[in-house]
Amino acid sequence: RGVKIASFVNVPYSTVERMSNLSMNICAGQEICVAATKTLTNQIISLLYLASLFDYGYEIEKIPSEIKKFLNKNNVEKIAKSLKNEKDIYIIGRGFAYPVAREIALKLKEIAYIHAEGMMGGELKHGTLALIEKETPVIAVMPENDGDIISNVKEVEARGAKVIKIGNGDIKISNNEAIFSILSIITGQLLAYYIAKEKNLPIDKPRNLAKAVTVK
């Protein structure tokens, strides 16, 4: 219909790139696993770089060192072992943390074969809170100074939920908005990886999924 298309791609000369009026290669290297991990991370960093050109101060130059520091020192593997036998996990976030919660849930479903729901913290009272009981695992994506998500966490804790806090809690992450988002997503990817490893699942090739979708 005459709309111009701009794309962020990881495979040069792909169908999407050929269809686009302009494109940017994110240069993530070959993504071997079916579930996108490094391509997603690089797409976000590329979009943050684009935003920085419009004077949004995301300090993206700090991202590589923060990722390296996080990978060298975190307790995600230990937490994954405590979640390996769970059937249901709820992930809550608000604002920019909401899509992070959705991505964490997707990886837990794809790789660890655990039913997971990523949802807005404010939606808890619209039904989901009825499912929270003693020891129900809830992962909270908690940027610093977000009083509303703290309130949501207290609600599920009051009902006996086992809460894992990403931010200034169980998994500590910088409060820089860009770095927080990326490290929270990497946390979810690592959780899914370690849980799947504990369960001896095919991490790179999860069942029923394919790298390219060929049906509508």
mmCIF file of C-alpha atoms in Angstrom:
data_model
loop_
_atom_site.group_PDB
_atom_site.id
_atom_site.type_symbol
_atom_site.label_atom_id
_atom_site.label_comp_id
_atom_site.label_asym_id
_atom_site.label_seq_id
_atom_site.Cartn_x
_atom_site.Cartn_y
_atom_site.Cartn_z
ATOM 1 C CA ARG A 1 0.000 0.000 0.000
ATOM 2 C CA GLY A 2 3.003 2.277 -0.428
ATOM 3 C CA VAL A 3 4.146 2.218 3.214
ATOM 4 C CA LYS A 4 7.892 2.485 3.700
ATOM 5 C CA ILE A 5 9.476 -0.337 5.683
ATOM 6 C CA ALA A 6 12.551 -0.069 7.912
ATOM 7 C CA SER A 7 13.917 -3.264 9.434
ATOM 8 C CA PHE A 8 16.498 -4.523 11.894
ATOM 9 C CA VAL A 9 17.827 -7.814 10.537
ATOM 10 C CA ASN A 10 20.457 -10.373 11.442
ATOM 11 C CA VAL A 11 20.605 -12.213 8.106
ATOM 12 C CA PRO A 12 21.825 -10.117 5.150
ATOM 13 C CA TYR A 13 19.744 -10.444 1.963
ATOM 14 C CA SER A 14 16.909 -12.114 3.886
ATOM 15 C CA THR A 15 13.327 -11.789 2.674
ATOM 16 C CA VAL A 16 12.613 -9.048 5.204
ATOM 17 C CA GLU A 17 15.671 -7.064 4.156
ATOM 18 C CA ARG A 18 14.760 -7.361 0.470
ATOM 19 C CA MET A 19 11.258 -6.102 1.229
ATOM 20 C CA SER A 20 12.543 -3.109 3.212
ATOM 21 C CA ASN A 21 13.236 0.385 1.960
ATOM 22 C CA LEU A 22 16.087 0.594 4.432
ATOM 23 C CA SER A 23 17.525 -1.862 6.913
ATOM 24 C CA MET A 24 20.129 -2.168 9.625
ATOM 25 C CA ASN A 25 22.130 -5.336 10.254
ATOM 26 C CA ILE A 26 22.388 -5.985 13.999
ATOM 27 C CA CYS A 27 25.461 -8.224 13.498
ATOM 28 C CA ALA A 28 24.586 -10.724 16.246
ATOM 29 C CA GLY A 29 26.204 -13.612 14.417
ATOM 30 C CA GLN A 30 24.504 -16.912 13.652
ATOM 31 C CA GLU A 31 21.589 -17.685 15.958
ATOM 32 C CA ILE A 32 21.781 -21.482 16.167
ATOM 33 C CA CYS A 33 19.062 -22.084 18.752
ATOM 34 C CA VAL A 34 15.408 -21.922 17.749
ATOM 35 C CA ALA A 35 14.506 -19.526 20.563
ATOM 36 C CA ALA A 36 15.944 -16.084 19.763
ATOM 37 C CA THR A 37 18.280 -14.841 22.481
ATOM 38 C CA LYS A 38 21.261 -12.819 21.251
ATOM 39 C CA THR A 39 19.324 -11.530 18.227
ATOM 40 C CA LEU A 40 16.645 -10.126 20.527
ATOM 41 C CA THR A 41 19.252 -8.531 22.791
ATOM 42 C CA ASN A 42 21.077 -6.952 19.844
ATOM 43 C CA GLN A 43 17.821 -5.655 18.369
ATOM 44 C CA ILE A 44 17.054 -3.884 21.629
ATOM 45 C CA ILE A 45 20.559 -2.418 21.804
ATOM 46 C CA SER A 46 20.261 -1.251 18.185
ATOM 47 C CA LEU A 47 16.941 0.437 18.940
ATOM 48 C CA LEU A 48 18.443 2.053 22.046
ATOM 49 C CA TYR A 49 21.289 3.356 19.889
ATOM 50 C CA LEU A 50 18.752 4.797 17.462
ATOM 51 C CA ALA A 51 16.945 6.446 20.383
ATOM 52 C CA SER A 52 20.240 7.909 21.609
ATOM 53 C CA LEU A 53 20.601 9.725 18.287
ATOM 54 C CA PHE A 54 17.387 11.529 19.232
ATOM 55 C CA ASP A 55 19.033 12.609 22.517
ATOM 56 C CA TYR A 56 17.576 9.947 24.788
ATOM 57 C CA GLY A 57 20.420 9.418 27.266
ATOM 58 C CA TYR A 58 20.565 5.661 27.677
ATOM 59 C CA GLU A 59 24.344 5.374 28.237
ATOM 60 C CA ILE A 60 24.533 2.434 25.862
ATOM 61 C CA GLU A 61 28.326 2.442 25.958
ATOM 62 C CA LYS A 62 28.095 0.865 29.445
ATOM 63 C CA ILE A 63 25.973 -2.082 28.285
ATOM 64 C CA PRO A 64 28.760 -4.521 27.217
ATOM 65 C CA SER A 65 30.696 -4.186 30.483
ATOM 66 C CA GLU A 66 27.489 -4.466 32.547
ATOM 67 C CA ILE A 67 26.505 -7.655 30.695
ATOM 68 C CA LYS A 68 29.984 -9.138 31.229
ATOM 69 C CA LYS A 69 29.929 -8.232 34.931
ATOM 70 C CA PHE A 70 26.464 -9.754 35.336
ATOM 71 C CA LEU A 71 27.413 -12.988 33.561
ATOM 72 C CA ASN A 72 30.456 -13.372 35.791
ATOM 73 C CA LYS A 73 28.531 -12.870 39.026
ATOM 74 C CA ASN A 74 24.880 -13.812 39.470
ATOM 75 C CA ASN A 75 22.870 -16.470 41.285
ATOM 76 C CA VAL A 76 20.488 -17.340 38.440
ATOM 77 C CA GLU A 77 21.615 -20.986 38.273
ATOM 78 C CA LYS A 78 20.811 -21.511 41.952
ATOM 79 C CA ILE A 79 17.351 -19.973 41.514
ATOM 80 C CA ALA A 80 16.747 -22.100 38.410
ATOM 81 C CA LYS A 81 17.317 -25.268 40.447
ATOM 82 C CA SER A 82 14.585 -24.171 42.847
ATOM 83 C CA LEU A 83 12.145 -23.714 39.938
ATOM 84 C CA LYS A 84 12.859 -26.814 37.864
ATOM 85 C CA ASN A 85 9.836 -28.786 39.115
ATOM 86 C CA GLU A 86 7.317 -25.958 38.875
ATOM 87 C CA LYS A 87 4.319 -26.293 36.548
ATOM 88 C CA ASP A 88 3.217 -22.639 36.588
ATOM 89 C CA ILE A 89 5.197 -19.419 36.987
ATOM 90 C CA TYR A 90 3.844 -15.858 36.895
ATOM 91 C CA ILE A 91 6.056 -12.942 35.872
ATOM 92 C CA ILE A 92 4.887 -9.415 36.654
ATOM 93 C CA GLY A 93 6.170 -6.037 35.511
ATOM 94 C CA ARG A 94 4.912 -2.509 34.936
ATOM 95 C CA GLY A 95 5.717 0.147 32.354
ATOM 96 C CA PHE A 96 8.871 -0.710 30.398
ATOM 97 C CA ALA A 97 9.259 -3.827 32.579
ATOM 98 C CA TYR A 98 6.025 -5.336 31.215
ATOM 99 C CA PRO A 99 7.445 -6.464 27.820
ATOM 100 C CA VAL A 100 10.444 -7.817 29.758
ATOM 101 C CA ALA A 101 8.039 -9.961 31.800
ATOM 102 C CA ARG A 102 6.415 -11.198 28.584
ATOM 103 C CA GLU A 103 9.788 -12.170 27.108
ATOM 104 C CA ILE A 104 10.839 -14.038 30.258
ATOM 105 C CA ALA A 105 7.562 -15.973 30.159
ATOM 106 C CA LEU A 106 8.070 -16.832 26.495
ATOM 107 C CA LYS A 107 11.540 -18.256 27.116
ATOM 108 C CA LEU A 108 10.299 -20.344 30.061
ATOM 109 C CA LYS A 109 7.583 -21.799 27.821
ATOM 110 C CA GLU A 110 9.811 -22.367 24.793
ATOM 111 C CA ILE A 111 12.913 -23.777 26.446
ATOM 112 C CA ALA A 112 11.955 -25.053 29.924
ATOM 113 C CA TYR A 113 8.443 -26.314 29.004
ATOM 114 C CA ILE A 114 6.894 -24.499 31.966
ATOM 115 C CA HIS A 115 3.556 -22.751 31.693
ATOM 116 C CA ALA A 116 4.432 -19.104 32.337
ATOM 117 C CA GLU A 117 2.411 -15.906 32.157
ATOM 118 C CA GLY A 118 4.013 -12.500 31.734
ATOM 119 C CA MET A 119 1.583 -9.854 32.827
ATOM 120 C CA MET A 120 1.135 -6.284 34.015
ATOM 121 C CA GLY A 121 1.328 -6.044 37.793
ATOM 122 C CA GLY A 122 -1.850 -3.989 37.804
ATOM 123 C CA GLU A 123 -3.784 -6.824 36.155
ATOM 124 C CA LEU A 124 -3.302 -9.200 39.085
ATOM 125 C CA LYS A 125 -6.630 -8.333 40.674
ATOM 126 C CA HIS A 126 -8.495 -8.999 37.425
ATOM 127 C CA GLY A 127 -8.516 -12.746 37.965
ATOM 128 C CA THR A 128 -4.962 -14.013 38.243
ATOM 129 C CA LEU A 129 -4.711 -13.304 41.963
ATOM 130 C CA ALA A 130 -7.179 -16.168 42.498
ATOM 131 C CA LEU A 131 -4.465 -18.570 41.277
ATOM 132 C CA ILE A 132 -1.883 -17.414 43.806
ATOM 133 C CA GLU A 133 -1.508 -19.737 46.768
ATOM 134 C CA LYS A 134 1.240 -20.893 49.115
ATOM 135 C CA GLU A 135 4.565 -21.417 47.286
ATOM 136 C CA THR A 136 3.241 -20.269 43.882
ATOM 137 C CA PRO A 137 6.344 -18.893 42.103
ATOM 138 C CA VAL A 138 6.099 -15.248 41.026
ATOM 139 C CA ILE A 139 8.980 -13.445 39.331
ATOM 140 C CA ALA A 140 8.778 -9.683 39.811
ATOM 141 C CA VAL A 141 10.663 -7.366 37.445
ATOM 142 C CA MET A 142 11.255 -4.445 39.800
ATOM 143 C CA PRO A 143 13.007 -1.257 38.683
ATOM 144 C CA GLU A 144 14.063 0.887 41.616
ATOM 145 C CA ASN A 145 11.570 3.494 42.866
ATOM 146 C CA ASP A 146 8.590 1.720 41.287
ATOM 147 C CA GLY A 147 6.227 1.848 44.242
ATOM 148 C CA ASP A 148 3.359 0.240 42.348
ATOM 149 C CA ILE A 149 5.222 -2.995 41.608
ATOM 150 C CA ILE A 150 6.260 -3.141 45.284
ATOM 151 C CA SER A 151 2.561 -3.016 46.155
ATOM 152 C CA ASN A 152 1.841 -5.858 43.709
ATOM 153 C CA VAL A 153 4.614 -7.961 45.260
ATOM 154 C CA LYS A 154 3.186 -7.419 48.739
ATOM 155 C CA GLU A 155 -0.194 -8.608 47.467
ATOM 156 C CA VAL A 156 1.148 -11.944 46.237
ATOM 157 C CA GLU A 157 3.442 -12.350 49.257
ATOM 158 C CA ALA A 158 0.412 -11.903 51.528
ATOM 159 C CA ARG A 159 -1.110 -14.927 49.799
ATOM 160 C CA GLY A 160 1.967 -17.095 50.294
ATOM 161 C CA ALA A 161 3.636 -16.706 46.891
ATOM 162 C CA LYS A 162 7.319 -17.545 46.499
ATOM 163 C CA VAL A 163 8.570 -14.248 45.013
ATOM 164 C CA ILE A 164 11.816 -13.883 43.077
ATOM 165 C CA LYS A 165 12.744 -10.214 42.723
ATOM 166 C CA ILE A 166 14.725 -8.964 39.737
ATOM 167 C CA GLY A 167 16.209 -5.561 40.531
ATOM 168 C CA ASN A 168 17.336 -4.836 44.055
ATOM 169 C CA GLY A 169 16.371 -8.236 45.427
ATOM 170 C CA ASP A 170 17.268 -11.859 44.668
ATOM 171 C CA ILE A 171 18.888 -10.878 41.360
ATOM 172 C CA LYS A 172 20.569 -7.490 41.622
ATOM 173 C CA ILE A 173 20.666 -5.300 38.504
ATOM 174 C CA SER A 174 21.677 -1.690 37.802
ATOM 175 C CA ASN A 175 18.785 0.780 37.843
ATOM 176 C CA ASN A 176 19.798 2.381 34.534
ATOM 177 C CA GLU A 177 16.637 1.875 32.467
ATOM 178 C CA ALA A 178 18.350 0.465 29.373
ATOM 179 C CA ILE A 179 20.787 -1.764 31.274
ATOM 180 C CA PHE A 180 18.024 -2.930 33.617
ATOM 181 C CA SER A 181 15.823 -4.020 30.707
ATOM 182 C CA ILE A 182 18.576 -5.921 28.910
ATOM 183 C CA LEU A 183 19.947 -7.646 32.027
ATOM 184 C CA SER A 184 16.409 -8.596 33.107
ATOM 185 C CA ILE A 185 15.846 -10.237 29.729
ATOM 186 C CA ILE A 186 19.195 -12.038 29.960
ATOM 187 C CA THR A 187 18.152 -13.193 33.447
ATOM 188 C CA GLY A 188 15.039 -14.772 31.936
ATOM 189 C CA GLN A 189 17.070 -16.401 29.175
ATOM 190 C CA LEU A 190 19.502 -17.861 31.726
ATOM 191 C CA LEU A 191 16.673 -19.088 33.955
ATOM 192 C CA ALA A 192 15.124 -20.949 31.037
ATOM 193 C CA TYR A 193 18.539 -22.327 30.024
ATOM 194 C CA TYR A 194 19.482 -23.625 33.482
ATOM 195 C CA ILE A 195 16.023 -25.071 34.173
ATOM 196 C CA ALA A 196 16.087 -26.896 30.829
ATOM 197 C CA LYS A 197 19.605 -28.132 31.587
ATOM 198 C CA GLU A 198 18.437 -29.477 34.960
ATOM 199 C CA LYS A 199 15.561 -31.270 33.203
ATOM 200 C CA ASN A 200 17.851 -32.580 30.442
ATOM 201 C CA LEU A 201 15.793 -30.905 27.704
ATOM 202 C CA PRO A 202 16.967 -30.095 24.136
ATOM 203 C CA ILE A 203 17.791 -26.431 24.755
ATOM 204 C CA ASP A 204 18.673 -25.401 21.190
ATOM 205 C CA LYS A 205 15.881 -27.380 19.531
ATOM 206 C CA PRO A 206 12.733 -27.331 21.692
ATOM 207 C CA ARG A 207 9.911 -29.626 20.645
ATOM 208 C CA ASN A 208 7.259 -28.537 18.146
ATOM 209 C CA LEU A 209 9.167 -25.354 17.192
ATOM 210 C CA ALA A 210 11.053 -24.458 14.031
ATOM 211 C CA LYS A 211 13.534 -21.724 13.205
ATOM 212 C CA ALA A 212 11.465 -20.493 10.261
ATOM 213 C CA VAL A 213 7.673 -20.382 10.272
ATOM 214 C CA THR A 214 6.427 -21.515 6.875
ATOM 215 C CA VAL A 215 2.650 -21.566 7.489
ATOM 216 C CA LYS A 216 0.202 -18.719 8.025
#
